[in-house]
PDB file of C-alpha atoms in Angstrom:
ATOM      1  CA  UNK A1455      36.706 -10.581  -8.531  1.00 53.00           C
ATOM      2  CA  UNK A1456      36.041  -7.563  -6.310  1.00 68.00           C
ATOM      3  CA  UNK A1457      32.872  -6.837  -8.287  1.00 81.00           C
ATOM      4  CA  UNK A1458      31.473 -10.293  -7.468  1.00 87.00           C
ATOM      5  CA  UNK A1459      32.312  -9.887  -3.774  1.00 89.00           C
ATOM      6  CA  UNK A1460      30.743  -6.414  -3.700  1.00 91.00           C
ATOM      7  CA  UNK A1461      27.629  -7.732  -5.402  1.00 94.00           C
ATOM      8  CA  UNK A1462      27.336 -10.657  -2.972  1.00 94.00           C
ATOM      9  CA  UNK A1463      27.817  -8.320  -0.013  1.00 94.00           C
ATOM     10  CA  UNK A1464      25.137  -6.015  -1.383  1.00 96.00           C
ATOM     11  CA  UNK A1465      22.688  -8.887  -1.884  1.00 96.00           C
ATOM     12  CA  UNK A1466      23.475 -10.277   1.573  1.00 95.00           C
ATOM     13  CA  UNK A1467      22.820  -6.873   3.140  1.00 95.00           C
ATOM     14  CA  UNK A1468      19.537  -6.563   1.231  1.00 96.00           C
ATOM     15  CA  UNK A1469      18.398  -9.992   2.421  1.00 96.00           C
ATOM     16  CA  UNK A1470      19.263  -9.068   6.008  1.00 94.00           C
ATOM     17  CA  UNK A1471      17.123  -5.940   5.701  1.00 94.00           C
ATOM     18  CA  UNK A1472      14.235  -8.014   4.333  1.00 95.00           C
ATOM     19  CA  UNK A1473      14.594 -10.541   7.167  1.00 95.00           C
ATOM     20  CA  UNK A1474      14.564  -7.808   9.823  1.00 94.00           C
ATOM     21  CA  UNK A1475      11.519  -6.250   8.203  1.00 94.00           C
ATOM     22  CA  UNK A1476       9.657  -9.573   8.012  1.00 95.00           C
ATOM     23  CA  UNK A1477      10.439 -10.515  11.624  1.00 96.00           C
ATOM     24  CA  UNK A1478       9.488  -7.063  12.870  1.00 96.00           C
ATOM     25  CA  UNK A1479       6.240  -7.004  10.882  1.00 95.00           C
ATOM     26  CA  UNK A1480       5.259 -10.408  12.310  1.00 96.00           C
ATOM     27  CA  UNK A1481       5.999  -9.254  15.855  1.00 97.00           C
ATOM     28  CA  UNK A1482       4.007  -6.058  15.312  1.00 97.00           C
ATOM     29  CA  UNK A1483       1.046  -8.015  13.939  1.00 97.00           C
ATOM     30  CA  UNK A1484       1.131 -10.310  16.989  1.00 97.00           C
ATOM     31  CA  UNK A1485       1.291  -7.349  19.344  1.00 98.00           C
ATOM     32  CA  UNK A1486      -1.567  -5.511  17.629  1.00 98.00           C
ATOM     33  CA  UNK A1487      -3.885  -8.511  17.189  1.00 98.00           C
ATOM     34  CA  UNK A1488      -5.567  -8.108  20.615  1.00 97.00           C
ATOM     35  CA  UNK A1489      -6.516  -4.575  19.578  1.00 97.00           C
ATOM     36  CA  UNK A1490      -8.109  -5.763  16.327  1.00 97.00           C
ATOM     37  CA  UNK A1491      -5.374  -4.116  14.267  1.00 97.00           C
ATOM     38  CA  UNK A1492      -2.653  -5.196  11.877  1.00 95.00           C
ATOM     39  CA  UNK A1493       0.567  -3.347  11.091  1.00 95.00           C
ATOM     40  CA  UNK A1494      -0.946  -1.457   8.124  1.00 95.00           C
ATOM     41  CA  UNK A1495      -3.972  -0.399  10.184  1.00 96.00           C
ATOM     42  CA  UNK A1496      -1.679   0.911  12.891  1.00 97.00           C
ATOM     43  CA  UNK A1497       0.498   2.809  10.404  1.00 95.00           C
ATOM     44  CA  UNK A1498      -2.547   4.694   9.117  1.00 96.00           C
ATOM     45  CA  UNK A1499      -3.702   5.478  12.661  1.00 96.00           C
ATOM     46  CA  UNK A1500      -0.140   6.514  13.555  1.00 95.00           C
ATOM     47  CA  UNK A1501       0.048   8.993  10.665  1.00 94.00           C
ATOM     48  CA  UNK A1502      -3.395  10.382  11.464  1.00 93.00           C
ATOM     49  CA  UNK A1503      -2.625  10.686  15.179  1.00 92.00           C
ATOM     50  CA  UNK A1504       0.869  12.034  14.961  1.00 82.00           C
ATOM     51  CA  UNK A1505       1.210  14.397  12.113  1.00 71.00           C
ATOM     52  CA  UNK A1506      -0.129  17.274  10.206  1.00 65.00           C
ATOM     53  CA  UNK A1507      -1.250  16.967   6.647  1.00 53.00           C
ATOM     54  CA  UNK A1508       0.656  18.797   3.930  1.00 58.00           C
ATOM     55  CA  UNK A1509      -1.872  21.620   4.146  1.00 55.00           C
ATOM     56  CA  UNK A1510      -1.385  21.908   7.916  1.00 51.00           C
ATOM     57  CA  UNK A1511      -4.774  20.397   8.755  1.00 54.00           C
ATOM     58  CA  UNK A1512      -5.620  17.395  10.893  1.00 66.00           C
ATOM     59  CA  UNK A1513      -7.151  15.280   8.123  1.00 79.00           C
ATOM     60  CA  UNK A1514      -5.271  13.740   5.236  1.00 84.00           C
ATOM     61  CA  UNK A1515      -6.123  13.214   1.597  1.00 83.00           C
ATOM     62  CA  UNK A1516      -6.096   9.531   0.665  1.00 84.00           C
ATOM     63  CA  UNK A1517      -3.182  10.069  -1.743  1.00 84.00           C
ATOM     64  CA  UNK A1518      -1.210  11.824   0.992  1.00 86.00           C
ATOM     65  CA  UNK A1519      -1.791   8.879   3.328  1.00 89.00           C
ATOM     66  CA  UNK A1520      -0.843   6.404   0.594  1.00 89.00           C
ATOM     67  CA  UNK A1521       2.486   8.186   0.138  1.00 89.00           C
ATOM     68  CA  UNK A1522       3.219   8.113   3.867  1.00 91.00           C
ATOM     69  CA  UNK A1523       2.284   4.474   4.534  1.00 92.00           C
ATOM     70  CA  UNK A1524       3.624   3.114   1.235  1.00 89.00           C
ATOM     71  CA  UNK A1525       0.420   1.460   0.036  1.00 90.00           C
ATOM     72  CA  UNK A1526      -1.257   1.777  -3.320  1.00 88.00           C
ATOM     73  CA  UNK A1527      -4.240   4.096  -3.355  1.00 84.00           C
ATOM     74  CA  UNK A1528      -6.615   1.166  -3.945  1.00 88.00           C
ATOM     75  CA  UNK A1529      -5.145  -0.899  -1.080  1.00 92.00           C
ATOM     76  CA  UNK A1530      -5.330   2.119   1.204  1.00 92.00           C
ATOM     77  CA  UNK A1531      -8.933   2.798   0.167  1.00 89.00           C
ATOM     78  CA  UNK A1532      -9.911  -0.739   1.201  1.00 94.00           C
ATOM     79  CA  UNK A1533      -8.022  -0.387   4.486  1.00 95.00           C
ATOM     80  CA  UNK A1534      -9.629   2.993   5.228  1.00 94.00           C
ATOM     81  CA  UNK A1535     -13.077   1.548   4.438  1.00 95.00           C
ATOM     82  CA  UNK A1536     -12.456  -1.212   6.988  1.00 96.00           C
ATOM     83  CA  UNK A1537     -11.219   1.284   9.594  1.00 97.00           C
ATOM     84  CA  UNK A1538     -14.267   3.452   8.925  1.00 96.00           C
ATOM     85  CA  UNK A1539     -16.580   0.462   9.339  1.00 97.00           C
ATOM     86  CA  UNK A1540     -14.904  -0.186  12.699  1.00 97.00           C
ATOM     87  CA  UNK A1541     -15.509   3.441  13.695  1.00 97.00           C
ATOM     88  CA  UNK A1542     -11.806   4.332  13.867  1.00 97.00           C
ATOM     89  CA  UNK A1543     -11.689   6.896  11.054  1.00 95.00           C
ATOM     90  CA  UNK A1544     -14.085   9.196   9.244  1.00 92.00           C
ATOM     91  CA  UNK A1545     -14.016   9.951   5.537  1.00 88.00           C
ATOM     92  CA  UNK A1546     -15.305  13.108   3.940  1.00 80.00           C
ATOM     93  CA  UNK A1547     -15.176  15.077   0.721  1.00 71.00           C
ATOM     94  CA  UNK A1548     -12.295  17.532   0.322  1.00 65.00           C
ATOM     95  CA  UNK A1549     -13.494  21.112   0.495  1.00 62.00           C
ATOM     96  CA  UNK A1550     -10.769  22.207  -1.930  1.00 64.00           C
ATOM     97  CA  UNK A1551     -11.428  19.441  -4.474  1.00 62.00           C
ATOM     98  CA  UNK A1552     -14.846  17.782  -4.396  1.00 59.00           C
ATOM     99  CA  UNK A1553     -13.406  14.681  -6.115  1.00 62.00           C
ATOM    100  CA  UNK A1554     -10.897  14.082  -3.325  1.00 70.00           C
ATOM    101  CA  UNK A1555     -11.466  12.254  -0.047  1.00 78.00           C
ATOM    102  CA  UNK A1556     -10.106  13.290   3.334  1.00 84.00           C
ATOM    103  CA  UNK A1557      -9.567  10.891   6.237  1.00 91.00           C
ATOM    104  CA  UNK A1558      -9.497  11.798   9.920  1.00 90.00           C
ATOM    105  CA  UNK A1559      -9.166   9.937  13.191  1.00 92.00           C
ATOM    106  CA  UNK A1560     -12.271   9.493  15.350  1.00 93.00           C
ATOM    107  CA  UNK A1561     -12.190   9.532  19.155  1.00 94.00           C
ATOM    108  CA  UNK A1562     -12.544   5.743  19.108  1.00 96.00           C
ATOM    109  CA  UNK A1563      -9.644   5.559  16.668  1.00 96.00           C
ATOM    110  CA  UNK A1564      -7.473   7.783  18.852  1.00 94.00           C
ATOM    111  CA  UNK A1565      -8.338   5.682  21.916  1.00 96.00           C
ATOM    112  CA  UNK A1566      -7.495   2.398  20.163  1.00 97.00           C
ATOM    113  CA  UNK A1567      -4.287   3.921  18.811  1.00 97.00           C
ATOM    114  CA  UNK A1568      -3.214   5.161  22.256  1.00 97.00           C
ATOM    115  CA  UNK A1569      -3.837   1.729  23.771  1.00 98.00           C
ATOM    116  CA  UNK A1570      -1.908  -0.100  21.026  1.00 98.00           C
ATOM    117  CA  UNK A1571       0.977   2.366  20.687  1.00 98.00           C
ATOM    118  CA  UNK A1572       3.072   1.297  23.713  1.00 98.00           C
ATOM    119  CA  UNK A1573       3.199  -2.318  22.518  1.00 98.00           C
ATOM    120  CA  UNK A1574       4.017  -1.252  18.971  1.00 98.00           C
ATOM    121  CA  UNK A1575       6.852   0.952  20.182  1.00 97.00           C
ATOM    122  CA  UNK A1576       8.128  -1.828  22.469  1.00 96.00           C
ATOM    123  CA  UNK A1577       8.367  -4.166  19.475  1.00 97.00           C
ATOM    124  CA  UNK A1578      10.309  -1.543  17.550  1.00 96.00           C
ATOM    125  CA  UNK A1579      12.688  -1.055  20.489  1.00 95.00           C
ATOM    126  CA  UNK A1580      13.207  -4.803  20.796  1.00 94.00           C
ATOM    127  CA  UNK A1581      13.541  -5.601  17.099  1.00 93.00           C
ATOM    128  CA  UNK A1582      15.454  -2.525  15.947  1.00 89.00           C
ATOM    129  CA  UNK A1583      18.098  -1.891  18.578  1.00 76.00           C
ATOM    130  CA  UNK A1584      19.975   1.372  18.266  1.00 80.00           C
ATOM    131  CA  UNK A1585      23.681   1.668  18.801  1.00 68.00           C
TER     132      UNK A1585
END
């Protein structure tokens, strides 16, 4: 009997996590729409703007980005191509591995990110209250 109750509680908790994620993602998309961004676009810009790559540089390999934003490499490649077309990121060949691609934030990308960031963070504060 306890096993069934534990399993139900576990499933209920999982569904609550999914619901919070879905509601938050929708709110983020609404907030970012005026900036021409969606949640995935913003996550890529956020990683590029806020962190250092594994090698300490300011550009990231596509695989490194994919690991940080939890997208497949092919989905991320399409997203990066769209961001590049919009002038928000630059892509270039890796100096250490000519087969690899590095992605960096452009000035226009940093500007768009900085304008969208306060709204994104406000949604997180509203949707994910801390104790």
